[in-house]
Short mmCIF file of C-alpha atoms in Angstrom, two decimals:
data_model
loop_
_atom_site.label_atom_id
_atom_site.label_comp_id
_atom_site.label_asym_id
_atom_site.label_seq_id
_atom_site.Cartn_x
_atom_site.Cartn_y
_atom_site.Cartn_z
CA MET A 1 0.00 0.00 0.00
CA ILE A 2 1.14 3.54 -0.68
CA ASN A 3 0.34 4.51 2.88
CA SER A 4 2.92 1.99 4.17
CA TYR A 5 5.45 4.75 3.41
CA LYS A 6 5.72 6.91 6.53
CA ALA A 7 5.90 10.67 6.12
CA SER A 8 7.55 12.93 8.69
CA THR A 9 4.31 14.77 9.58
CA PRO A 10 0.77 13.66 10.56
CA LEU A 11 -0.62 15.68 7.65
CA GLY A 12 1.72 13.88 5.26
CA ASN A 13 0.60 10.48 6.54
CA LYS A 14 -3.03 11.56 6.16
CA THR A 15 -2.36 12.54 2.53
CA LEU A 16 -0.74 9.17 1.79
CA THR A 17 -3.63 7.33 3.43
CA GLU A 18 -6.12 9.19 1.21
CA LEU A 19 -3.97 8.52 -1.84
CA GLY A 20 -3.78 4.82 -0.95
CA ASP A 21 -7.56 4.67 -0.66
CA CYS A 22 -7.94 6.30 -4.08
CA THR A 23 -5.45 3.82 -5.58
CA ARG A 24 -7.41 0.86 -4.23
CA ARG A 25 -10.67 2.23 -5.61
CA ARG A 26 -9.38 3.04 -9.09
CA GLY A 27 -6.59 0.49 -9.45
CA ASP A 28 -2.93 1.15 -10.16
CA MET A 29 -2.20 4.08 -12.44
CA PRO A 30 -2.09 2.92 -16.07
CA GLY A 31 1.19 3.12 -17.86
CA PHE A 32 3.83 2.77 -15.18
CA ALA A 33 2.24 -0.07 -13.23
CA LYS A 34 1.44 -2.08 -16.36
CA ALA A 35 4.89 -1.65 -17.87
CA ILE A 36 6.74 -2.40 -14.64
CA THR A 37 4.71 -5.57 -14.12
CA ALA A 38 5.40 -6.75 -17.68
CA ILE A 39 9.16 -6.18 -17.57
CA LEU A 40 9.82 -7.38 -14.02
CA GLY A 41 7.64 -10.43 -14.66
CA ALA A 42 9.60 -11.30 -17.79
CA MET A 43 12.87 -10.95 -15.86
CA ARG A 44 11.86 -13.03 -12.86
CA GLY A 45 12.25 -16.44 -14.44
CA GLU A 46 8.60 -17.32 -14.96
CA ASP A 47 7.59 -20.12 -17.35
CA GLU A 48 8.67 -19.53 -20.95
CA GLN A 49 10.97 -16.77 -19.74
CA GLU A 50 12.76 -16.29 -23.06
CA PHE A 51 9.50 -16.03 -24.97
CA ASN A 52 7.93 -13.67 -22.42
CA MET A 53 10.87 -11.31 -22.84
CA THR A 54 10.76 -11.60 -26.63
CA ARG A 55 7.05 -10.75 -26.70
CA THR A 56 7.56 -7.82 -24.31
CA VAL A 57 10.31 -6.41 -26.52
CA LEU A 58 8.40 -6.91 -29.77
CA SER A 59 5.46 -4.88 -28.47
CA ASP A 60 7.59 -1.77 -29.01
CA PRO A 61 9.21 -1.21 -32.46
CA VAL A 62 11.66 1.33 -31.04
CA LEU A 63 12.66 -1.09 -28.30
CA THR A 64 13.03 -3.89 -30.85
CA GLN A 65 15.49 -1.81 -32.85
CA LYS A 66 17.47 -0.89 -29.75
CA VAL A 67 17.73 -4.49 -28.52
CA LEU A 68 18.91 -5.64 -31.94
CA ARG A 69 21.42 -2.78 -32.08
CA LEU A 70 22.80 -3.80 -28.69
CA ALA A 71 23.02 -7.48 -29.68
CA ASN A 72 24.98 -6.50 -32.79
CA SER A 73 27.34 -4.16 -30.94
CA GLY A 74 31.02 -5.05 -30.65
CA MET A 75 30.50 -6.08 -27.03
CA TYR A 76 28.14 -8.95 -27.88
CA SER A 77 28.53 -9.77 -31.57
CA ALA A 78 30.43 -13.06 -31.82
CA PHE A 79 32.20 -14.36 -34.90
CA GLY A 80 30.65 -11.67 -37.04
CA GLN A 81 27.18 -13.24 -36.93
CA HIS A 82 24.43 -10.71 -37.44
CA VAL A 83 21.43 -10.89 -35.11
CA ASN A 84 18.18 -10.20 -36.97
CA THR A 85 15.47 -11.42 -34.59
CA VAL A 86 14.69 -10.54 -30.99
CA SER A 87 14.39 -14.25 -30.18
CA LYS A 88 18.06 -14.71 -31.04
CA ALA A 89 19.01 -11.45 -29.29
CA VAL A 90 17.51 -12.80 -26.06
CA LEU A 91 19.71 -15.88 -26.38
CA VAL A 92 22.78 -13.67 -26.97
CA LEU A 93 22.15 -10.96 -24.35
CA GLY A 94 20.19 -12.80 -21.65
CA THR A 95 16.86 -11.74 -20.21
CA GLU A 96 18.28 -9.61 -17.38
CA ALA A 97 20.35 -7.36 -19.64
CA ILE A 98 17.40 -6.83 -21.98
CA GLY A 99 15.06 -6.25 -19.04
CA HIS A 100 16.95 -3.18 -17.87
CA LEU A 101 17.09 -1.91 -21.43
CA ALA A 102 13.38 -2.60 -21.92
CA LEU A 103 11.97 -0.92 -18.84
CA GLY A 104 12.70 2.65 -19.90
CA LEU A 105 11.35 2.41 -23.42
CA LYS A 106 8.40 0.28 -22.36
CA LEU A 107 7.41 2.96 -19.88
CA ILE A 108 7.55 5.51 -22.68
CA GLU A 109 5.28 3.38 -24.87
CA GLU A 110 2.73 2.68 -22.15
CA LEU A 111 2.51 6.24 -20.89
CA ALA A 112 2.32 7.69 -24.38
CA ALA A 113 -0.62 5.40 -25.13
CA THR A 114 -2.44 6.16 -21.88
CA SER A 115 -5.56 8.28 -21.90
CA THR A 116 -7.08 9.60 -18.70
CA ASP A 117 -10.36 11.23 -17.83
CA THR A 118 -8.59 14.44 -16.80
CA THR A 119 -6.53 16.56 -19.16
CA VAL A 120 -4.18 17.68 -16.41
CA ALA A 121 -3.19 14.08 -15.63
CA HIS A 122 -2.65 13.36 -19.32
CA ILE A 123 -0.38 16.39 -19.56
CA GLU A 124 1.76 15.22 -16.63
CA MET A 125 2.08 11.76 -18.17
CA GLU A 126 3.17 13.20 -21.51
CA LYS A 127 5.75 15.35 -19.77
CA ALA A 128 7.11 12.19 -18.11
CA VAL A 129 7.38 10.53 -21.53
CA LEU A 130 9.18 13.59 -22.86
CA ALA A 131 11.58 13.59 -19.90
CA GLY A 132 12.48 9.98 -20.61
CA ILE A 133 13.16 10.72 -24.28
CA VAL A 134 15.37 13.71 -23.36
CA ALA A 135 17.35 11.58 -20.88
CA GLN A 136 17.74 8.84 -23.47
CA GLN A 137 19.28 11.17 -26.03
CA ILE A 138 21.56 12.91 -23.53
CA ALA A 139 22.78 9.61 -22.06
CA TYR A 140 23.53 8.39 -25.58
CA THR A 141 25.51 11.56 -26.27
CA ALA A 142 27.39 11.14 -22.97
CA GLU A 143 28.10 7.47 -23.84
CA SER A 144 27.05 6.57 -20.31
CA ARG A 145 26.63 2.98 -19.19
CA HIS A 146 24.00 4.28 -16.76
CA GLY A 147 21.82 5.59 -19.55
CA GLU A 148 18.91 3.15 -19.32
CA GLU A 149 18.63 3.61 -15.57
CA ALA A 150 18.63 7.37 -16.05
CA VAL A 151 15.78 7.11 -18.55
CA VAL A 152 13.57 5.31 -16.03
CA CYS A 153 14.48 7.72 -13.23
CA SER A 154 13.71 10.70 -15.46
CA MET A 155 10.18 9.47 -16.09
CA LEU A 156 9.71 8.64 -12.43
CA HIS A 157 11.06 12.02 -11.36
CA THR A 158 7.62 13.67 -11.50
CA LEU A 159 5.70 10.60 -10.36
CA GLY A 160 4.33 12.55 -7.38
CA ARG A 161 2.68 15.06 -9.71
CA MET A 162 1.21 12.26 -11.81
CA MET A 163 -0.18 10.44 -8.79
CA LEU A 164 -1.86 13.57 -7.48
CA THR A 165 -3.32 14.69 -10.83
CA PHE A 166 -4.57 11.19 -11.64
CA TYR A 167 -6.04 10.17 -8.29
CA MET A 168 -6.75 13.45 -6.49
CA PRO A 169 -7.37 16.14 -9.15
CA ASP A 170 -9.36 18.32 -6.75
CA ARG A 171 -6.45 18.43 -4.30
CA TRP A 172 -4.09 19.21 -7.19
CA HIS A 173 -6.20 22.17 -8.34
CA GLU A 174 -6.32 23.47 -4.75
CA LEU A 175 -2.54 23.13 -4.50
CA GLN A 176 -2.15 25.07 -7.75
CA ARG A 177 -4.47 27.81 -6.50
CA LEU A 178 -2.48 28.13 -3.26
CA ALA A 179 0.82 28.26 -5.14
CA ASP A 180 -0.41 30.90 -7.60
CA GLN A 181 -1.80 32.96 -4.77
CA ASP A 182 1.63 33.17 -3.12
CA GLY A 183 3.65 33.33 -6.33
CA ARG A 184 5.26 29.94 -5.66
CA SER A 185 5.65 26.70 -7.58
CA VAL A 186 3.49 23.71 -6.70
CA GLU A 187 6.66 21.94 -5.49
CA ASP A 188 7.34 24.74 -2.99
CA ALA A 189 3.73 24.85 -1.79
CA ALA A 190 3.24 21.08 -1.46
CA PRO A 191 4.85 20.50 1.99
CA GLU A 192 2.55 23.07 3.60
CA PHE A 193 -0.60 21.88 1.82
CA LEU A 194 0.04 18.10 1.73
CA GLY A 195 2.37 17.62 4.66
CA LEU A 196 5.08 16.18 2.40
CA SER A 197 6.82 17.03 -0.87
CA LEU A 198 5.70 15.85 -4.30
CA GLU A 199 9.02 13.99 -4.48
CA GLU A 200 8.07 12.03 -1.36
CA VAL A 201 4.69 11.17 -2.89
CA GLY A 202 6.52 9.74 -5.90
CA HIS A 203 8.89 7.75 -3.71
CA ALA A 204 5.95 6.25 -1.83
CA ALA A 205 4.39 5.06 -5.11
CA ALA A 206 7.70 3.66 -6.37
CA LEU A 207 8.19 1.65 -3.19
CA HIS A 208 4.59 0.44 -3.45
CA TRP A 209 5.42 -1.03 -6.87
CA GLY A 210 8.55 -2.71 -5.54
CA LEU A 211 11.04 -0.76 -7.64
CA PRO A 212 14.73 -1.24 -6.78
CA ALA A 213 16.26 1.23 -4.32
CA SER A 214 18.68 2.46 -6.98
CA LEU A 215 15.78 3.70 -9.10
CA VAL A 216 14.11 5.39 -6.16
CA ASN A 217 17.44 7.06 -5.33
CA GLY A 218 17.67 8.32 -8.91
CA MET A 219 14.30 10.07 -8.63
CA ARG A 220 15.59 12.68 -6.18
CA THR A 221 16.23 16.29 -7.20
CA VAL A 222 19.91 17.15 -7.66
CA MET A 223 20.97 20.64 -8.71
CA PRO A 224 24.35 21.21 -10.37
CA PRO A 225 27.16 22.14 -7.93
CA PRO A 226 28.11 25.85 -7.93
CA GLU A 227 31.72 24.94 -8.69
CA PRO A 228 32.92 22.19 -11.04
CA GLN A 229 33.79 19.00 -9.17
CA ALA A 230 36.55 16.58 -10.05
CA GLU A 231 34.25 13.57 -9.77
CA ILE A 232 30.49 13.02 -9.70
CA SER A 233 29.18 9.75 -8.29
CA ALA A 234 27.11 7.56 -10.61
CA ALA A 235 24.07 7.98 -8.34
CA ASP A 236 24.34 11.78 -8.44
CA TRP A 237 24.91 11.76 -12.22
CA ILE A 238 21.73 9.73 -12.74
CA ALA A 239 19.70 11.92 -10.37
CA GLY A 240 21.16 15.06 -11.95
CA LEU A 241 20.21 13.93 -15.44
CA SER A 242 16.72 12.94 -14.31
CA THR A 243 16.28 16.35 -12.65
CA MET A 244 17.41 18.22 -15.75
CA SER A 245 15.33 16.04 -18.08
CA ALA A 246 12.17 16.63 -16.05
CA MET A 247 12.81 20.39 -16.09
CA CYS A 248 13.47 20.29 -19.84
CA ALA A 249 10.22 18.42 -20.41
CA GLU A 250 8.31 21.07 -18.50
CA SER A 251 9.83 23.75 -20.76
CA LEU A 252 9.68 21.83 -24.06
CA TRP A 253 6.08 20.68 -23.80
CA HIS A 254 4.59 23.97 -25.06
CA ASP A 255 7.17 24.28 -27.86
CA ASP A 256 7.51 28.06 -27.48
CA ALA A 257 10.33 30.63 -27.31
CA VAL A 258 10.13 31.01 -23.52
CA GLY A 259 10.60 27.29 -23.05
CA ALA A 260 13.49 27.18 -25.53
CA GLU A 261 15.34 29.86 -23.56
CA LYS A 262 14.81 27.95 -20.31
CA VAL A 263 16.18 24.79 -21.92
CA LYS A 264 19.27 26.74 -23.05
CA GLN A 265 19.85 27.90 -19.47
CA LEU A 266 19.49 24.34 -18.15
CA THR A 267 22.06 22.99 -20.61
CA GLU A 268 24.55 25.63 -19.55
CA SER A 269 23.96 24.85 -15.86
CA TYR A 270 24.18 21.05 -16.11
CA ALA A 271 26.87 20.69 -18.81
CA GLY A 272 29.73 20.43 -16.32
CA MET A 273 27.98 17.97 -14.03
CA LEU A 274 26.90 15.67 -16.87
CA GLY A 275 30.23 15.88 -18.67
CA VAL A 276 28.66 16.99 -21.95
CA GLU A 277 29.25 20.40 -23.52
CA ALA A 278 26.20 22.66 -23.68
CA PRO A 279 25.98 22.70 -27.54
CA ASN A 280 25.99 18.90 -27.55
CA LEU A 281 23.24 18.87 -24.92
CA ILE A 282 21.18 21.20 -27.12
CA HIS A 283 21.70 18.89 -30.10
CA ALA A 284 20.62 15.86 -28.05
CA ILE A 285 17.48 17.68 -26.89
CA GLU A 286 16.62 18.64 -30.49
CA GLN A 287 16.84 14.96 -31.40
CA ALA A 288 14.53 14.19 -28.47
CA LYS A 289 11.99 16.69 -29.79
CA VAL A 290 11.86 14.89 -33.13
CA ILE A 291 11.25 11.53 -31.43
CA ALA A 292 8.69 13.01 -29.02
CA ALA A 293 6.65 14.42 -31.90
CA ASN A 294 5.84 10.81 -32.83
CA ASP A 295 5.11 9.61 -29.28
CA LEU A 296 3.04 12.39 -27.73
CA THR A 297 -0.61 13.06 -28.51
CA ILE A 298 -1.81 16.30 -26.93
CA ALA A 299 1.42 18.28 -26.44
CA PRO A 300 1.86 21.30 -28.73
CA LEU A 301 5.23 19.71 -29.49
CA SER A 302 3.53 16.68 -31.12
CA ARG A 303 2.55 16.50 -34.77
CA PRO A 304 -0.38 14.04 -35.12
CA ALA A 305 -0.83 14.59 -38.87
CA GLU A 306 2.82 13.76 -39.51
CA ARG A 307 2.48 10.53 -37.50
CA ARG A 308 -0.49 9.40 -39.57
CA ALA A 309 1.38 10.08 -42.80
CA LYS A 310 4.36 8.02 -41.64
CA ALA A 311 2.11 5.12 -40.64
CA LEU A 312 0.46 5.14 -44.07
CA ALA A 313 3.83 5.21 -45.80
CA LYS A 314 4.95 2.20 -43.77
CA THR A 315 1.85 0.25 -44.78
CA ARG A 316 2.43 1.03 -48.45
CA GLN A 317 5.99 -0.21 -48.22
CA ARG A 318 5.15 -3.64 -46.81
CA ALA A 319 7.12 -5.21 -49.63
CA ALA A 320 10.22 -4.39 -47.57
CA GLY A 321 9.06 -7.26 -45.36
CA ASN A 322 10.90 -9.55 -47.79
CA LYS A 323 14.12 -8.28 -46.25
CA ILE A 324 12.83 -9.15 -42.81
CA LEU A 325 11.93 -12.66 -43.94
CA LEU A 326 15.42 -13.09 -45.40
CA SER A 327 17.03 -11.84 -42.21
CA GLY A 328 14.92 -14.20 -40.10
CA LEU A 329 15.92 -17.12 -42.29
CA SER A 330 19.56 -16.15 -41.75
CA ASP A 331 19.03 -16.29 -37.98
CA MET A 332 17.41 -19.71 -38.29
CA ARG A 333 20.32 -21.07 -40.32
CA ASP A 334 22.80 -19.74 -37.74
CA VAL A 335 21.20 -21.69 -34.88
CA LEU A 336 19.82 -24.69 -36.77
CA ASP A 337 22.32 -27.14 -35.25
CA THR A 338 21.86 -25.96 -31.66
CA ALA A 339 18.35 -24.54 -31.26
CA SER A 340 15.43 -26.66 -30.07
CA PRO A 341 12.38 -27.07 -32.31
CA GLY A 342 10.51 -24.73 -29.96
CA GLN A 343 13.13 -22.01 -30.36
CA MET A 344 13.08 -22.43 -34.13
CA VAL A 345 9.30 -22.10 -34.15
CA GLN A 346 9.58 -18.94 -32.03
CA ILE A 347 12.09 -17.32 -34.40
CA ALA A 348 9.97 -18.30 -37.40
CA LEU A 349 6.80 -16.91 -35.81
CA GLU A 350 8.49 -13.63 -34.89
CA THR A 351 9.89 -13.32 -38.40
CA VAL A 352 6.57 -13.78 -40.20
CA TYR A 353 4.83 -11.54 -37.63
CA LYS A 354 7.19 -8.65 -38.40
CA GLY A 355 7.97 -9.42 -42.03
CA LEU A 356 4.35 -9.65 -43.17
CA ASP A 357 3.02 -6.97 -40.78
CA PHE A 358 0.56 -9.44 -39.25
CA SER A 359 -1.99 -8.12 -36.75
CA ARG A 360 -1.63 -11.45 -34.91
CA ALA A 361 0.54 -14.53 -35.26
CA VAL A 362 0.04 -17.85 -33.46
CA ALA A 363 2.00 -21.13 -33.39
CA PHE A 364 -0.02 -24.34 -33.01
CA VAL A 365 1.55 -27.65 -31.91
CA ARG A 366 0.12 -31.14 -32.37
CA ASN A 367 -0.16 -33.36 -29.29
CA ARG A 368 -0.41 -36.93 -30.54
CA LYS A 369 -1.28 -38.32 -27.09
CA ASP A 370 -4.29 -36.04 -26.74
CA ASN A 371 -5.08 -36.06 -30.48
CA THR A 372 -5.27 -32.26 -30.51
CA TYR A 373 -3.71 -29.13 -31.95
CA SER A 374 -3.18 -26.36 -29.38
CA ALA A 375 -1.97 -22.74 -29.61
CA LYS A 376 1.27 -22.35 -27.66
CA ILE A 377 2.83 -18.96 -28.39
CA SER A 378 1.52 -15.79 -30.00
CA PHE A 379 2.29 -12.22 -30.95
CA GLY A 380 -0.19 -9.37 -31.29
CA GLU A 381 -2.48 -7.43 -28.99
CA GLY A 382 -4.91 -9.56 -26.99
CA THR A 383 -3.70 -12.92 -28.32
CA ARG A 384 -2.34 -14.22 -25.03
CA GLU A 385 -5.80 -14.24 -23.48
CA LEU A 386 -7.10 -16.28 -26.44
CA LEU A 387 -4.53 -19.09 -26.29
CA ALA A 388 -6.52 -21.37 -23.98
CA GLY A 389 -9.49 -21.41 -26.34
CA MET A 390 -7.52 -22.18 -29.48
CA THR A 391 -7.49 -26.00 -29.32
CA PHE A 392 -9.10 -28.45 -31.74
CA ASP A 393 -9.22 -32.17 -32.55
CA ASP A 394 -6.64 -33.56 -34.97
CA ALA A 395 -9.25 -35.84 -36.60
CA TYR A 396 -9.95 -34.58 -40.11
CA GLU A 397 -12.75 -32.08 -40.57
CA PRO A 398 -13.65 -30.34 -43.85
CA ASN A 399 -12.23 -26.94 -42.98
CA VAL A 400 -9.39 -24.78 -44.26
CA PHE A 401 -6.97 -25.70 -41.45
CA HIS A 402 -7.16 -29.45 -41.94
CA ALA A 403 -6.95 -28.85 -45.69
CA ALA A 404 -3.68 -26.98 -45.22
CA LEU A 405 -2.28 -29.66 -42.89
CA ASN A 406 -3.22 -32.52 -45.22
CA SER A 407 -1.84 -30.83 -48.34
CA ASP A 408 1.30 -29.52 -46.54
CA ARG A 409 1.07 -26.32 -48.56
CA VAL A 410 0.97 -22.67 -47.53
CA ILE A 411 -2.59 -21.38 -47.77
CA PHE A 412 -3.50 -17.68 -48.12
CA ILE A 413 -7.11 -16.60 -47.52
CA GLU A 414 -7.67 -13.11 -48.90
CA ASN A 415 -11.25 -12.60 -47.64
CA ALA A 416 -12.19 -14.72 -44.64
CA ARG A 417 -15.51 -12.86 -44.39
CA ASP A 418 -16.84 -14.08 -47.73
CA ALA A 419 -20.20 -15.70 -46.94
CA LYS A 420 -19.41 -18.59 -49.30
CA PHE A 421 -16.26 -19.34 -47.27
CA ALA A 422 -17.94 -19.42 -43.83
CA ALA A 423 -18.54 -23.19 -43.89
CA LYS A 424 -14.78 -23.80 -44.22
CA LEU A 425 -13.99 -21.93 -40.99
CA PRO A 426 -14.10 -23.96 -37.74
CA LEU A 427 -16.00 -22.84 -34.64
CA TRP A 428 -12.80 -22.36 -32.59
CA TRP A 429 -11.57 -19.82 -35.18
CA LYS A 430 -14.91 -18.00 -35.26
CA SER A 431 -14.89 -17.67 -31.45
CA SER A 432 -11.31 -16.40 -31.17
CA LEU A 433 -9.86 -15.01 -34.41
CA SER A 434 -12.86 -13.80 -36.38
CA GLU A 435 -11.66 -10.18 -36.40
CA ALA A 436 -9.28 -11.22 -39.17
CA ARG A 437 -10.08 -10.21 -42.73
CA SER A 438 -7.19 -12.15 -44.34
CA PHE A 439 -4.90 -14.88 -43.01
CA VAL A 440 -2.11 -17.30 -43.86
CA ILE A 441 -1.54 -20.90 -42.68
CA LEU A 442 1.96 -22.40 -42.75
CA PRO A 443 1.68 -26.16 -42.07
CA LEU A 444 4.65 -27.97 -40.49
CA SER A 445 5.03 -31.66 -41.32
CA ALA A 446 7.82 -33.96 -40.12
CA ASN A 447 8.41 -37.43 -41.57
CA GLY A 448 5.25 -37.07 -43.61
CA GLN A 449 3.00 -36.33 -40.60
CA PRO A 450 1.54 -32.93 -39.55
CA ALA A 451 3.37 -31.60 -36.46
CA GLY A 452 1.70 -28.18 -36.17
CA PHE A 453 1.36 -24.93 -38.08
CA LEU A 454 1.98 -21.19 -37.98
CA TYR A 455 -0.95 -18.84 -38.42
CA GLY A 456 -0.94 -15.08 -39.13
CA ASP A 457 -3.72 -12.63 -39.95
CA TRP A 458 -4.51 -9.03 -40.82
CA ASP A 459 -7.46 -7.06 -39.48
CA ASP A 460 -9.35 -4.12 -40.99
CA SER A 461 -6.62 -1.62 -40.12
CA PHE A 462 -4.61 -2.93 -43.10
CA PRO A 463 -5.35 -2.26 -46.77
CA PRO A 464 -6.15 -5.25 -49.02
CA ILE A 465 -3.33 -7.79 -48.80
CA SER A 466 -1.55 -9.72 -51.54
CA LEU A 467 1.53 -11.93 -51.19
CA SER A 468 4.23 -12.11 -53.83
CA GLN A 469 5.69 -15.34 -55.19
CA THR A 470 8.96 -14.39 -53.50
CA GLU A 471 7.20 -14.20 -50.14
CA PHE A 472 5.56 -17.61 -50.69
CA SER A 473 8.99 -19.04 -51.51
CA LEU A 474 10.54 -17.59 -48.36
CA LEU A 475 7.70 -18.93 -46.23
CA ASN A 476 8.30 -22.41 -47.63
CA ASP A 477 12.03 -22.11 -46.89
CA MET A 478 11.17 -21.15 -43.33
CA ARG A 479 8.87 -24.15 -42.94
CA ALA A 480 11.65 -26.41 -44.15
CA MET A 481 14.07 -25.03 -41.53
CA VAL A 482 11.63 -25.71 -38.69
CA VAL A 483 10.94 -29.22 -39.97
CA ARG A 484 14.68 -29.97 -40.09
CA ALA A 485 14.97 -28.97 -36.42
CA VAL A 486 12.04 -31.25 -35.51
CA GLU A 487 13.48 -34.17 -37.44
CA ARG A 488 16.93 -33.63 -35.94
CA ARG A 489 15.40 -33.72 -32.43
CA HIS A 490 13.69 -37.05 -33.22
CA GLY A 491 16.76 -38.55 -34.88
CA ILE A 492 15.30 -38.55 -38.38
CA THR A 493 17.85 -38.08 -41.17
CA PRO A 494 16.62 -35.29 -43.43
CA GLU A 495 16.25 -36.11 -47.12
CA PRO A 496 18.90 -34.48 -49.30
CA VAL A 497 17.85 -31.22 -50.85
CA VAL A 498 17.45 -31.50 -54.63
CA ARG A 499 18.20 -28.32 -56.51
#
């Protein structure tokens, strides 16, 4: 509970008790709580740990790129092998290393996507996103190994403001009125009005979520020393960057001349402490503004029309997915002799999910003892909750899935909603995947017997789909790689490839 954190005054404890009551009534604040649970859960060694981390990473395209960039850096790249899929990156980097990298960017994604019923709370959340992006760019410029931690701390820096605006908007407005009346900031007025600082409110929430002490320590406010110091501790550097990033976000959000001048002053003040020259800090912040324009929704800094145009351009260029399919095949060849059939299926599923821009992708495995096919892993929003219901009998039925399995050929259904086609769709599909407009089935047969299949679909958010002959060829190559891994596991000598 938030009120397990003890303030130094009775009024402060009363405020935390009220805040804890509000949290219980409304549930944990969206964004932070959801992202923290996802990342820490994936790191804690739960079942299918590698896949959980892969799915968490793939939910964020920016995070996916960063993980792959890290896996291909000189520190991790072995024998010149290029890592093209997150599944392989997890094997190379380990789940813990990726978890720390993931938390910052996942928080950005979740908060940017969060909508609240009060504009003031939405504004504070967007400022937190912006602070994280600023910290990310500055840490990259500083070449700091503490960069990812600083990103998280920068977003958490104003957690107290977010908690108050989200759960207790009336108290927040009263605090603002009191501050304006006396010509003070809300931070200065908070101890008198709430009995504790906004920073302490944020720390109480962070401890409630079980965040590590190092992150809580990085949330504190640290001003630059009046005189340059020979050495700044890592903890102070992180807290200093998070302080500056939060202040920059406050000034950048409106995208006006007054804010730009304040940002310039901040870069000059913090340059010495952060070890980055002021012009380089300015350049990093300009880069952050470009990124933020794609992530924010209501800030004057954001450009919604530009985001929509970029999304449309990406859809029109789906043919570039061929390169993704080729890269995924390369990853599969690299690990063919060592990876388990399950790992090969995971890499294949990830590759087709990204390469064909699927809305959802699911891998089904045949259980000969139970005489069933069951969904085991999936990508795409909402698919995890559907897995339990996606099971069907392996006895032949006259539907499109058994037809694909019996023929051992890739099947592409362009319009699954055609009334004439309805009889060929099984009930389990209609009760779980019927949002799909088009879909593909990739059957997997080993030693002449169906072993499972990969499924991927597109919903109405995509324009009409068509697959090229090149894409069909690559999908068949991918099926062959998975089958070889299955046959190797069962001691079956693969037939020689005839070319």
